[in-house]
Backbone as a printed PyTorch tensor [residue, N CA C, xyz], in Angstrom:
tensor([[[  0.8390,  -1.1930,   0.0000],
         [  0.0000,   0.0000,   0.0000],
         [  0.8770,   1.2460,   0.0000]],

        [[  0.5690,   2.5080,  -0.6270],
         [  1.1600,   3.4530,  -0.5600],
         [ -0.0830,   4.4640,   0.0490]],

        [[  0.6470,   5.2010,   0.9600],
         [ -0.4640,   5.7940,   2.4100],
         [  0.3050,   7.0470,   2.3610]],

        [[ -0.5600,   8.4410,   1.6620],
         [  0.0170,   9.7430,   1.7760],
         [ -0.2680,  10.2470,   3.1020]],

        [[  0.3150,  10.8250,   4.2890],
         [ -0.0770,  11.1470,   5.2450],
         [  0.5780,  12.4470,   5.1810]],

        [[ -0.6750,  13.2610,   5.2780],
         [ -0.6000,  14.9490,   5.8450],
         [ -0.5830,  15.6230,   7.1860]],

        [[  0.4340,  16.3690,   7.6330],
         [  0.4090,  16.9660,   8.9620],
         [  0.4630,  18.1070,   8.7450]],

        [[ -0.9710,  18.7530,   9.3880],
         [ -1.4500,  20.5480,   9.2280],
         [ -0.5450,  21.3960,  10.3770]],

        [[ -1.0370,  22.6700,  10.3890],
         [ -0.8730,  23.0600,  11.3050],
         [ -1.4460,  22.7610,  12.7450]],

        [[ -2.9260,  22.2320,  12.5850],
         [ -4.0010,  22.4210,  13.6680],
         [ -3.1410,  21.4940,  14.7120]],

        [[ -3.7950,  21.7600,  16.3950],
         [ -2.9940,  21.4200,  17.0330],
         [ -3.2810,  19.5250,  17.5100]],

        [[ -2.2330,  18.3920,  17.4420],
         [ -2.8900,  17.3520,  17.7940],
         [ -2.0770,  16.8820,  16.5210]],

        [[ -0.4780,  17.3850,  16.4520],
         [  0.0560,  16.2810,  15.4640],
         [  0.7280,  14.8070,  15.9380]],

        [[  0.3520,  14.7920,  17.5060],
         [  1.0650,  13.3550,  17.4770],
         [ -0.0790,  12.4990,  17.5760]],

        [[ -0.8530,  12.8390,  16.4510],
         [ -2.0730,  11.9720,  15.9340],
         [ -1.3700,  11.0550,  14.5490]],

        [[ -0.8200,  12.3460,  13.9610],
         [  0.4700,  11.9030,  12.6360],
         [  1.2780,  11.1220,  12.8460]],

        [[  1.9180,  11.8630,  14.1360],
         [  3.0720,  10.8360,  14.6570],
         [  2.8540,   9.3630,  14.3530]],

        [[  1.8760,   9.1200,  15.3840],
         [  1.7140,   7.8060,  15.8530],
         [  1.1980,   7.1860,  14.7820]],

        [[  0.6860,   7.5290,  14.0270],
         [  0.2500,   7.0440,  12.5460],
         [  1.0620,   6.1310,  11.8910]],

        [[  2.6190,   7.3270,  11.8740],
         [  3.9100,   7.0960,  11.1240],
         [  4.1990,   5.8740,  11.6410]],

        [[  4.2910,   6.0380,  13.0060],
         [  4.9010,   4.9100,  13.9950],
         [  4.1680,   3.3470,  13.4000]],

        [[  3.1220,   3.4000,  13.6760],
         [  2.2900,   2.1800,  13.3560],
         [  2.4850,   1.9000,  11.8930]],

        [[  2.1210,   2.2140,  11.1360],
         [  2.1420,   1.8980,   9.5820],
         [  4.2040,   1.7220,   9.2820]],

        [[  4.4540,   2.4370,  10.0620],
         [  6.3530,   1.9440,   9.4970],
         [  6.5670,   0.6120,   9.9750]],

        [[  5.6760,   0.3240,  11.1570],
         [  6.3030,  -1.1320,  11.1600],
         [  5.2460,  -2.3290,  10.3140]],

        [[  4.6640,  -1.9960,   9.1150],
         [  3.6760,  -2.9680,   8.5190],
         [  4.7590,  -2.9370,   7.0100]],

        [[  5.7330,  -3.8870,   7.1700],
         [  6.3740,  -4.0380,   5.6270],
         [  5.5940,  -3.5900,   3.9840]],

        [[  4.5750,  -3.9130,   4.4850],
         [  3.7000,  -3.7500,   3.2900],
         [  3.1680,  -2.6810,   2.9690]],

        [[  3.1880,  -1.4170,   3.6730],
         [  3.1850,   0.2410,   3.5050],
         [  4.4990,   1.0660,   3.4110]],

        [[  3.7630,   2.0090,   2.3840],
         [  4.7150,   2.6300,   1.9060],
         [  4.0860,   4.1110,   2.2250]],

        [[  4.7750,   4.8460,   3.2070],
         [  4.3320,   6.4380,   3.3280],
         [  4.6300,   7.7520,   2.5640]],

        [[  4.1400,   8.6760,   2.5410],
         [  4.3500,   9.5600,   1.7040],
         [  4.3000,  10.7050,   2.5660]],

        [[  4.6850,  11.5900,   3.2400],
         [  4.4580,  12.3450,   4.4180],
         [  4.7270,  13.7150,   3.8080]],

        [[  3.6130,  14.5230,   3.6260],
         [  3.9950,  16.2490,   3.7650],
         [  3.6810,  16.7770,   5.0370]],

        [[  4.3280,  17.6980,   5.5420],
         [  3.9300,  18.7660,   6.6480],
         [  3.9970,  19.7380,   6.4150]],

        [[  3.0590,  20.9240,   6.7530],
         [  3.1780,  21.9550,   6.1870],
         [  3.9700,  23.1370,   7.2500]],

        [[  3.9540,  23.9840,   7.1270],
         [  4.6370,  24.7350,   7.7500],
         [  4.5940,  25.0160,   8.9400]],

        [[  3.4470,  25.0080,   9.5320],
         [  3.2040,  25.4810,  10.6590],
         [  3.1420,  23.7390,  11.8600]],

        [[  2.6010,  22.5870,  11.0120],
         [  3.2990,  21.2190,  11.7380],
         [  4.3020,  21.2100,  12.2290]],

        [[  5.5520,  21.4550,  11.2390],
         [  6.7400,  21.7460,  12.0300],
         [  6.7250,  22.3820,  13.2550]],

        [[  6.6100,  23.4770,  13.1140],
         [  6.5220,  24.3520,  14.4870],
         [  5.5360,  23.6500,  15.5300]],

        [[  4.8200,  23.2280,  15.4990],
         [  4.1310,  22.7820,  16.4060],
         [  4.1530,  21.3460,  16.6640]],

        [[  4.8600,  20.4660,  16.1920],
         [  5.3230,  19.4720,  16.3490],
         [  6.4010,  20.0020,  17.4140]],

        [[  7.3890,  20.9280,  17.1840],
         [  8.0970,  21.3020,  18.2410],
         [  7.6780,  21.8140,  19.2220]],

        [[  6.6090,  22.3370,  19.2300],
         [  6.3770,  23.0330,  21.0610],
         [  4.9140,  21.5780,  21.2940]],

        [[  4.5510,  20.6330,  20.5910],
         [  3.3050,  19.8910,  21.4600],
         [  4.0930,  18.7330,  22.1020]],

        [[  5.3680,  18.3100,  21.2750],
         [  5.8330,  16.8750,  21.3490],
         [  7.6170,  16.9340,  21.7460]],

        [[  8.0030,  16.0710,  21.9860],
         [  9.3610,  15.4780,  22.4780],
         [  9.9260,  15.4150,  21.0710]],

        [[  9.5850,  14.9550,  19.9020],
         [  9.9620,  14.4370,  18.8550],
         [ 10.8920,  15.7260,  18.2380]],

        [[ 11.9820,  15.3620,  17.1430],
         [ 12.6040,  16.3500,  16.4530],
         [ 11.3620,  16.3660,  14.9480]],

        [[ 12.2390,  17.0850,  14.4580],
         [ 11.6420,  16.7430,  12.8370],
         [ 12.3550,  15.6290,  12.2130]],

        [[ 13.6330,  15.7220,  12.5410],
         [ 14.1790,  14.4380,  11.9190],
         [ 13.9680,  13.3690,  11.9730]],

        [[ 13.5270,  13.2310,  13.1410],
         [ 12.7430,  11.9680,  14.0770],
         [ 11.3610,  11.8630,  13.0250]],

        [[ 10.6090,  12.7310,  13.1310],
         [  9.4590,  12.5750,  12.1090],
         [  9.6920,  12.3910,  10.8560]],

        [[ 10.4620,  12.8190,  10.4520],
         [ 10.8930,  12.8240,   8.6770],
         [ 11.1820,  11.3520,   8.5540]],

        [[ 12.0960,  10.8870,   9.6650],
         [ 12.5660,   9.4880,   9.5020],
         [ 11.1640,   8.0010,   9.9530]],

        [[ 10.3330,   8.5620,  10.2100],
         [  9.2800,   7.4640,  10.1830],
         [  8.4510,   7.2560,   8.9900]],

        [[  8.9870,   8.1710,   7.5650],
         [  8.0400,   7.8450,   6.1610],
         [  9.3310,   7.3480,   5.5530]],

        [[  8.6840,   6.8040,   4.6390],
         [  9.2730,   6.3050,   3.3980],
         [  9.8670,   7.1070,   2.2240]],

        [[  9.3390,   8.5350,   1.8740],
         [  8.6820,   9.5960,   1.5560],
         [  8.8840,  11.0410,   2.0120]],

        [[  9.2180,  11.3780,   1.8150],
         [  8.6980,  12.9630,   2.0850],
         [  8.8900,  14.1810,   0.8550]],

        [[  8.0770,  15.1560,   1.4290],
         [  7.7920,  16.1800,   0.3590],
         [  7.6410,  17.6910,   1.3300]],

        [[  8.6050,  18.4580,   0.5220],
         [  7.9110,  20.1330,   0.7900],
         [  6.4040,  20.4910,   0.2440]],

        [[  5.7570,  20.5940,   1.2840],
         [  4.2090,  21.1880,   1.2620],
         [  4.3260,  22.1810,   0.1220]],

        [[  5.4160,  23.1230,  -0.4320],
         [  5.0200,  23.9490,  -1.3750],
         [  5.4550,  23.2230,  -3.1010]],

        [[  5.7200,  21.7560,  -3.1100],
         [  6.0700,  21.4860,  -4.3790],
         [  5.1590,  20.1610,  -5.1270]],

        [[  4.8090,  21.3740,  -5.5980],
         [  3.3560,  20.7810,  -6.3520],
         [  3.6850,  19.8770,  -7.8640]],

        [[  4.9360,  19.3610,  -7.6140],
         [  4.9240,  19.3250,  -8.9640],
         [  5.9220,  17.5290,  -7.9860]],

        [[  5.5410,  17.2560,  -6.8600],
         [  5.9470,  15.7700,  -6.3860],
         [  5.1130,  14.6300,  -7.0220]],

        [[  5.7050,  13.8000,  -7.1520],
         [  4.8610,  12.7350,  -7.7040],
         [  3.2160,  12.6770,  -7.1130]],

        [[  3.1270,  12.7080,  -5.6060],
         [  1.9110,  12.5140,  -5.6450],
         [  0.8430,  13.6800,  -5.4520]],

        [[  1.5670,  14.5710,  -6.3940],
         [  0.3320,  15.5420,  -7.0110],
         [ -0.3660,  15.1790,  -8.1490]],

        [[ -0.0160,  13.6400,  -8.9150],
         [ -0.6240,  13.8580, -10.0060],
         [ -1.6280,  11.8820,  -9.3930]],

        [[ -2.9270,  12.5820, -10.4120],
         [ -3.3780,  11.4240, -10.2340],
         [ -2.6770,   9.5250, -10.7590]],

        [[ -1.9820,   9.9760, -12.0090],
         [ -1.1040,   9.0100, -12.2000],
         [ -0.2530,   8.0590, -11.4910]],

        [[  0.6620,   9.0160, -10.4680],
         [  1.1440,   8.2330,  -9.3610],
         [  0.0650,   7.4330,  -8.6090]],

        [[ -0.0400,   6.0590,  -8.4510],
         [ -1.3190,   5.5480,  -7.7160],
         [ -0.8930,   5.3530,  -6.2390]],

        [[ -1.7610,   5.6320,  -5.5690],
         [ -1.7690,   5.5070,  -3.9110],
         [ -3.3950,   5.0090,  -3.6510]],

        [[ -2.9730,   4.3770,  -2.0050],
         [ -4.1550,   3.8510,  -1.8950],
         [ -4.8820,   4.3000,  -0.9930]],

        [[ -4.1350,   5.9310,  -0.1900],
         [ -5.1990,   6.4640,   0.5260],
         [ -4.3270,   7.7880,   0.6930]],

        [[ -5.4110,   8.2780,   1.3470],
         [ -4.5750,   9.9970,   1.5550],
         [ -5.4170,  10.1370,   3.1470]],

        [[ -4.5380,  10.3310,   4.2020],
         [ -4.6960,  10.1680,   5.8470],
         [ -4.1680,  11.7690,   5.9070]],

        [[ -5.2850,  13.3170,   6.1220],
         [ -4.9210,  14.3190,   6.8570],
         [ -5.1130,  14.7280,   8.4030]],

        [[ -3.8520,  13.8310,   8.9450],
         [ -3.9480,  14.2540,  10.8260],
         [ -3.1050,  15.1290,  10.9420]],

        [[ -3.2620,  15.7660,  11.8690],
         [ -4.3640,  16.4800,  11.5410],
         [ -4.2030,  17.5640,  11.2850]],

        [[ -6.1050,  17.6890,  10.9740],
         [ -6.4100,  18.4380,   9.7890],
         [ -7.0430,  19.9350,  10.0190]],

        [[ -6.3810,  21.0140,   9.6960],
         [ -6.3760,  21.8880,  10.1700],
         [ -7.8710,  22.6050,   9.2320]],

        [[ -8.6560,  23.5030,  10.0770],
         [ -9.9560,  23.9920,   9.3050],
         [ -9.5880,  25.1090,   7.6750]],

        [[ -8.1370,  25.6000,   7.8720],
         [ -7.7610,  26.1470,   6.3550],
         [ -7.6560,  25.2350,   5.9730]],

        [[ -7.1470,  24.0160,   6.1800],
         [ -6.6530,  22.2130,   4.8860],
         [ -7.7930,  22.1080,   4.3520]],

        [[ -8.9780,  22.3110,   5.2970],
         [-10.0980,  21.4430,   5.2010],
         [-11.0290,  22.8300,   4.1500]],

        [[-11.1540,  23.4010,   4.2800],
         [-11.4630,  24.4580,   3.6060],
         [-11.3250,  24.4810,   2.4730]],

        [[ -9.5600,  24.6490,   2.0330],
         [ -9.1030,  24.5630,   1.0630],
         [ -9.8390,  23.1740,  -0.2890]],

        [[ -9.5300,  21.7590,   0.6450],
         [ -9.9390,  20.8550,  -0.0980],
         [-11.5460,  20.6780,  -0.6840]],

        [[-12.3080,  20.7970,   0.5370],
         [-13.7550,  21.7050,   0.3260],
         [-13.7320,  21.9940,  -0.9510]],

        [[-13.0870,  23.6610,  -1.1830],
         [-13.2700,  24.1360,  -2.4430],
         [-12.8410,  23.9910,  -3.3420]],

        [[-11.8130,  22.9650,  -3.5730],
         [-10.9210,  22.5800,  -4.3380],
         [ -9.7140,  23.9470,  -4.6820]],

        [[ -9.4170,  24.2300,  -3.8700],
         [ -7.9360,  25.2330,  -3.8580],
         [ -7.1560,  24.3500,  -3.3850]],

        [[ -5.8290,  23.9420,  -4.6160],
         [ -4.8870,  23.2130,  -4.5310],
         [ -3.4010,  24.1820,  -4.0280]],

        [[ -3.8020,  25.0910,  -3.2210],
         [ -2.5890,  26.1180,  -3.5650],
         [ -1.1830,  25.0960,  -2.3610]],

        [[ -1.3950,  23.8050,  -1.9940],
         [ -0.4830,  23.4520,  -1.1160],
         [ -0.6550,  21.9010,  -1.3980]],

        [[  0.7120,  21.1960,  -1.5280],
         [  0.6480,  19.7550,  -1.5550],
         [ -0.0740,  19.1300,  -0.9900]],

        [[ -0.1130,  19.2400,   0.6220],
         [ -1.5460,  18.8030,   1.2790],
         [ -2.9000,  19.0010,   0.5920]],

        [[ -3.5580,  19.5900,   0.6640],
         [ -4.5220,  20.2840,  -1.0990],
         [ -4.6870,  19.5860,  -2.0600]],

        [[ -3.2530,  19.3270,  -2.9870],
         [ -3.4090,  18.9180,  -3.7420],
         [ -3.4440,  17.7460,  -3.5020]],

        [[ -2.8050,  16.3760,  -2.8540],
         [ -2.8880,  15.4130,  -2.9000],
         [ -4.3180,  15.0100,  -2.7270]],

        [[ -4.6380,  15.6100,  -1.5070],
         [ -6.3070,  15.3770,  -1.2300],
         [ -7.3910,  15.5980,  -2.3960]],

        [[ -7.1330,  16.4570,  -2.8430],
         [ -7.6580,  16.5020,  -4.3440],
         [ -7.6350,  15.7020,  -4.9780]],

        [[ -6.4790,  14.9690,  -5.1030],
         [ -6.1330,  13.9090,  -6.1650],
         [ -7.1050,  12.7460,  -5.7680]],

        [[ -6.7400,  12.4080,  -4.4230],
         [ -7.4240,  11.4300,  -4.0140],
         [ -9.1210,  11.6810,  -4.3520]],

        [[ -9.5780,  12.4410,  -4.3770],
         [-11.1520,  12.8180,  -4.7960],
         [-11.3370,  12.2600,  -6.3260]],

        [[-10.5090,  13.0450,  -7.0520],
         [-10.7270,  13.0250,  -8.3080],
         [-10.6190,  11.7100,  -8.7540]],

        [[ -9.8390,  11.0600,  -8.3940],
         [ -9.7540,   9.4830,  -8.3700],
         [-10.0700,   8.5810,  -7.5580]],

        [[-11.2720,   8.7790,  -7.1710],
         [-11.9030,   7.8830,  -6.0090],
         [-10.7630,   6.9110,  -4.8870]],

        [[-10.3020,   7.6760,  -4.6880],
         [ -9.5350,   7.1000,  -3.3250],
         [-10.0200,   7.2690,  -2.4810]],

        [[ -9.1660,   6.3930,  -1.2770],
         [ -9.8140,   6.8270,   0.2410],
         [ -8.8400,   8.0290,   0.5420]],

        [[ -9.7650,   8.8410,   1.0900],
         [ -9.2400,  10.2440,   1.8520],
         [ -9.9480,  10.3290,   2.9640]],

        [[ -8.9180,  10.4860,   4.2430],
         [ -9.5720,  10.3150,   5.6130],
         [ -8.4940,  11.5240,   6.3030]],

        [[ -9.6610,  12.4030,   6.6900],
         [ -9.1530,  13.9950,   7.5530],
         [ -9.5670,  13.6560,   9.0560]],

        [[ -8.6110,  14.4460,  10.0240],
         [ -8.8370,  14.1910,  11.2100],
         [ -9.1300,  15.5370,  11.4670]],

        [[ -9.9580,  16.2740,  10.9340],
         [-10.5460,  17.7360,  11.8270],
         [ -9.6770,  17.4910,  13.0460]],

        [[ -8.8380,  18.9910,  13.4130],
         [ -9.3280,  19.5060,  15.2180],
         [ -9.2650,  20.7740,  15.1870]],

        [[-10.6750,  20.9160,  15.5390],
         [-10.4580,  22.6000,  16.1320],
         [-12.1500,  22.3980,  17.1950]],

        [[-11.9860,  23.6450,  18.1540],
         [-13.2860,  23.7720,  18.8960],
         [-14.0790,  24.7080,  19.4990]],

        [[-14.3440,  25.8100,  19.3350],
         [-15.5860,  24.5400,  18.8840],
         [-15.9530,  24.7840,  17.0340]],

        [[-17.0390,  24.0840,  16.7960],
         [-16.8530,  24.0480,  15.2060],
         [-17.8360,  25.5690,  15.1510]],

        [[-17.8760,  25.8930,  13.6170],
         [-18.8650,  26.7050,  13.4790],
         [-19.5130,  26.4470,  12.2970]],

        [[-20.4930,  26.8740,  11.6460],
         [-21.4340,  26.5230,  10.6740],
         [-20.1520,  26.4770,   9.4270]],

        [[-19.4710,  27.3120,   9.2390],
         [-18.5330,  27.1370,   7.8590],
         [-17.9390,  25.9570,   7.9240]],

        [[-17.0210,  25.5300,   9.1920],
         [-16.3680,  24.1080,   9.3360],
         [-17.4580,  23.0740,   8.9950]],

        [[-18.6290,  22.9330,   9.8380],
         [-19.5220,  21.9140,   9.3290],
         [-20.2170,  21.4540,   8.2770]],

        [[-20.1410,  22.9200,   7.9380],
         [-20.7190,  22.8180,   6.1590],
         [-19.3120,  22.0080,   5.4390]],

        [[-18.1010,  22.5620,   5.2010],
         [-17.0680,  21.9940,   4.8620],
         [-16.6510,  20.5790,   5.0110]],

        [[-17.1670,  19.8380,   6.1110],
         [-17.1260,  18.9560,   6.6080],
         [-18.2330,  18.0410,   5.6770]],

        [[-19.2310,  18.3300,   5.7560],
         [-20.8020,  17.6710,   5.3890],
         [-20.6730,  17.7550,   3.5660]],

        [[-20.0030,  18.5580,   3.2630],
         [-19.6580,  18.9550,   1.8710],
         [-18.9110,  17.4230,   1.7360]],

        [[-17.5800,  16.9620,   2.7010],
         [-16.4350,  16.1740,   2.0510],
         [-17.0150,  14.9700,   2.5360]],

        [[-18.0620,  14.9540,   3.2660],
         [-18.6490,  13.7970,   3.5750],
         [-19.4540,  12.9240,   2.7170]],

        [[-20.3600,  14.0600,   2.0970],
         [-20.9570,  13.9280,   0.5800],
         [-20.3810,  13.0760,  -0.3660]],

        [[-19.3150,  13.3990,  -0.1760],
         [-17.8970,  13.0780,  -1.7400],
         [-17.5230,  11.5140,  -0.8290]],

        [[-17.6540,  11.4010,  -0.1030],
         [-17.3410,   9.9810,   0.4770],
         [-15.9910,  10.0840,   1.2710]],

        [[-15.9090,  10.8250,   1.5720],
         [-14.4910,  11.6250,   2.7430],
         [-14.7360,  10.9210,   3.7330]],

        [[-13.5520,  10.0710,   4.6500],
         [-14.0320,   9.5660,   6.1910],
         [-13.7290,  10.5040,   6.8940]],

        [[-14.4080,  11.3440,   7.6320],
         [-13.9540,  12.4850,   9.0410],
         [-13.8140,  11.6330,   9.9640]],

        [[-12.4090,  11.6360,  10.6790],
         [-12.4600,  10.8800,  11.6590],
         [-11.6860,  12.2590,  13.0200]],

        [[-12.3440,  12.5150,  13.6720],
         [-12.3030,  13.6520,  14.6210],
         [-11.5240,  13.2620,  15.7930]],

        [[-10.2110,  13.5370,  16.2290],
         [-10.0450,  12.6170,  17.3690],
         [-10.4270,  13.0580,  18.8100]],

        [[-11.6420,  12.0600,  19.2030],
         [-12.2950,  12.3930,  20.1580],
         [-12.2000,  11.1150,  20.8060]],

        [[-12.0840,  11.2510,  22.0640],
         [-11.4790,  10.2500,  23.0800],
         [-12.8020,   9.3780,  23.0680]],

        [[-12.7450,   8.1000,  23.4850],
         [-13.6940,   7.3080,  23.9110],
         [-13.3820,   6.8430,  25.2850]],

        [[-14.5590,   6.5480,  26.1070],
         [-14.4000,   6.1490,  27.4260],
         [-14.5150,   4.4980,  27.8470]],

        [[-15.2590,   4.3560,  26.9570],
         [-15.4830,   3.0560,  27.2740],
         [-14.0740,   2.0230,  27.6010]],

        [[-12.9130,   2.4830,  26.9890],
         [-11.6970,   1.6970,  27.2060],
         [-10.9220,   1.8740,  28.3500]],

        [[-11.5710,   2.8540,  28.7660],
         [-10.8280,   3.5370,  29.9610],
         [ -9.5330,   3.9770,  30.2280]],

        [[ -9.0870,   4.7190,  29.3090],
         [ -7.9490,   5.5510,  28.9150],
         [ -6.9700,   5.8270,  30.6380]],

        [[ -5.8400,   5.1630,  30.5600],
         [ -5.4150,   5.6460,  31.5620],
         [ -3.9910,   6.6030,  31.3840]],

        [[ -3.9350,   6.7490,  30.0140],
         [ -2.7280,   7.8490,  29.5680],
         [ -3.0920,   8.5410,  27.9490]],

        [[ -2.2960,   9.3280,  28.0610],
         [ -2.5180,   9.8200,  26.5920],
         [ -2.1290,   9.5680,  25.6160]],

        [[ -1.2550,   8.2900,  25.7040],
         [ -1.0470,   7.1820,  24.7490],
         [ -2.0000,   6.3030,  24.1080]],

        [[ -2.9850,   5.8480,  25.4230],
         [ -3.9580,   4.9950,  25.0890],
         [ -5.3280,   6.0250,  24.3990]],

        [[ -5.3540,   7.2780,  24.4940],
         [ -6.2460,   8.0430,  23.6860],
         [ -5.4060,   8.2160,  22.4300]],

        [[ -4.5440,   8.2400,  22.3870],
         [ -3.6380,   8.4110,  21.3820],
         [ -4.1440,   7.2260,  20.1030]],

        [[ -3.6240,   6.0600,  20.5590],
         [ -4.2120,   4.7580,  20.0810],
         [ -5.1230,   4.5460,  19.4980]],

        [[ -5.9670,   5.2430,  20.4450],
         [ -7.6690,   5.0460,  19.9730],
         [ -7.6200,   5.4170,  18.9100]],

        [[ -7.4540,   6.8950,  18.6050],
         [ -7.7110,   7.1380,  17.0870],
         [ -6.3280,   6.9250,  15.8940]],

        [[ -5.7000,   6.5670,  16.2650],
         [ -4.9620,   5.7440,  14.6620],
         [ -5.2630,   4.4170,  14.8040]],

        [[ -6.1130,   3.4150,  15.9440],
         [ -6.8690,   2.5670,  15.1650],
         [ -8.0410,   2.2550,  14.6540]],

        [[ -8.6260,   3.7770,  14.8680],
         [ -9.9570,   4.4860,  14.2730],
         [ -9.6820,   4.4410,  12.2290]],

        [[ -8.2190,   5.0070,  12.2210],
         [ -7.7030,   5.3360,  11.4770],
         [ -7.0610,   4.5400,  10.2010]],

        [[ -6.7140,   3.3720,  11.2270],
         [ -6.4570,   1.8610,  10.6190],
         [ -7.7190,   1.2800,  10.4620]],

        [[ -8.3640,   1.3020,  11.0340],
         [ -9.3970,   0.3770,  11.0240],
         [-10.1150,   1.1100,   9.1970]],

        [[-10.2860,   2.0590,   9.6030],
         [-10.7970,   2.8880,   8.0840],
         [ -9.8770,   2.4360,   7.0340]],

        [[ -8.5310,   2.1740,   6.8130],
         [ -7.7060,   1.9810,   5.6920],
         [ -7.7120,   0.4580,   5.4280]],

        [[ -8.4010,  -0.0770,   6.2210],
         [ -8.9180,  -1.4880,   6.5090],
         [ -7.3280,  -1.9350,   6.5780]],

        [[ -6.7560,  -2.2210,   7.3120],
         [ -5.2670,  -2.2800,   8.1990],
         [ -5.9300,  -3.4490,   9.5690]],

        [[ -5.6030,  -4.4030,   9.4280],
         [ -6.2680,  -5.2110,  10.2190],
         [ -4.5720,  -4.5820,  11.8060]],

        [[ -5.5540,  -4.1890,  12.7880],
         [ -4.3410,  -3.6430,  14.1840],
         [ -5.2440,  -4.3450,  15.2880]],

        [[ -4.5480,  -3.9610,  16.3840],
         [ -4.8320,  -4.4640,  17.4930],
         [ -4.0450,  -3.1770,  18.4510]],

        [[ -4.1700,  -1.9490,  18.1650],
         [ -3.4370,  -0.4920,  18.7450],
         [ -4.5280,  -0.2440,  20.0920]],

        [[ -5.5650,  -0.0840,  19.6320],
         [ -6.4690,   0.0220,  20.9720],
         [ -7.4570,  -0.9550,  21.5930]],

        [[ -7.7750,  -0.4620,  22.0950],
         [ -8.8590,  -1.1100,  23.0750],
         [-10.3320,  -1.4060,  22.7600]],

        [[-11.1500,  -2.4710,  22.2870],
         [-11.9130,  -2.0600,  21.3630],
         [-13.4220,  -2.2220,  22.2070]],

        [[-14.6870,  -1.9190,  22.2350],
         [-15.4050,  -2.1240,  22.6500],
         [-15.6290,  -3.4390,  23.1240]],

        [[-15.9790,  -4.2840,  23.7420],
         [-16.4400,  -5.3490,  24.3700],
         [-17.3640,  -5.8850,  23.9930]]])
């Protein structure tokens, strides 16, 4: 499988992280990782991690401003496009189809060619433009997967909420895991 994974600005990138983490150890994926500008930076003040550290868990990587990487074009085939997370300009952008950023565009791509494309919204609270935006990519067959804690597992760190949603995340890329805790 080849798995483009996008990291926005919005805050809640060691949603990405852990993404990276899990899918690098499945031989059979291949990542594609952009971050855009403001990930960086906030990868540095939310998390322990360097960038290098992150750069080094894809297969892949790309500058968010070069639109002209392989997987801007629908030709290159991939088998999903994962934006954790997904900041309400990403989400906006893809909405309207403004490709002005690799993140953008890939997600685009993935539309135009019926791929799976799965955004992790975070922001809070929402407002009618986000939801419309949202309900718009939902339409198109977009998975929103929001990372919102579940209780039922009984989270006793922020690892194990962590978990929860990249095997929300797996579970959507149909990735057979065993990362969280699953209902009973």
């Amino acid at each position: 499988m080849n798995i483009v994974i996008g990291i926005t600005g919005a805050s809640g990138a060691i949603y990405g992280i852990k993404l990276l983490e899990v899918l690098k150890s499945i031989p059979q994926i291949a990542t594609h990782l952009v971050m855009s500008k403001y990930a960086v930076e906030n990868i540095g003040i939310e998390t322990d991690y360097s960038i290098g550290q992150v750069l080094g868990l894809a297969d892949f990587t790309y500058d968010n401003d070069c639109l002209s990487a392989r997987i801007s074009s629908g030709s290159y085939i991939t088998d999903a496009t994962v934006i954790v997370p997904c900041s309400m300009k990403t989400l906006a952008c893809i909405s309207n189809g403004i490709c002005d950023t690799l993140i953008a565009r890939a997600a685009d791509v993935a539309l135009k060619e019926s791929r799976k494309l799965i955004i992790c919204p975070r922001e809070t609270p929402l407002n009618s433009i986000h939801l419309e935006n949202m309900l718009k990519l939902s339409r198109l067959g977009v998975k929103i997967i929001p990372p919102m804690p579940a209780y039922y597992n009984k989270p006793k760190t922020l690892d194990d909420i962590q978990n929860h949603q990249v095997m929300k995340i797996c579970d959507c890329l149909g990735i057979a895991n065993e990362i969280g805790h699953r209902w009973k």
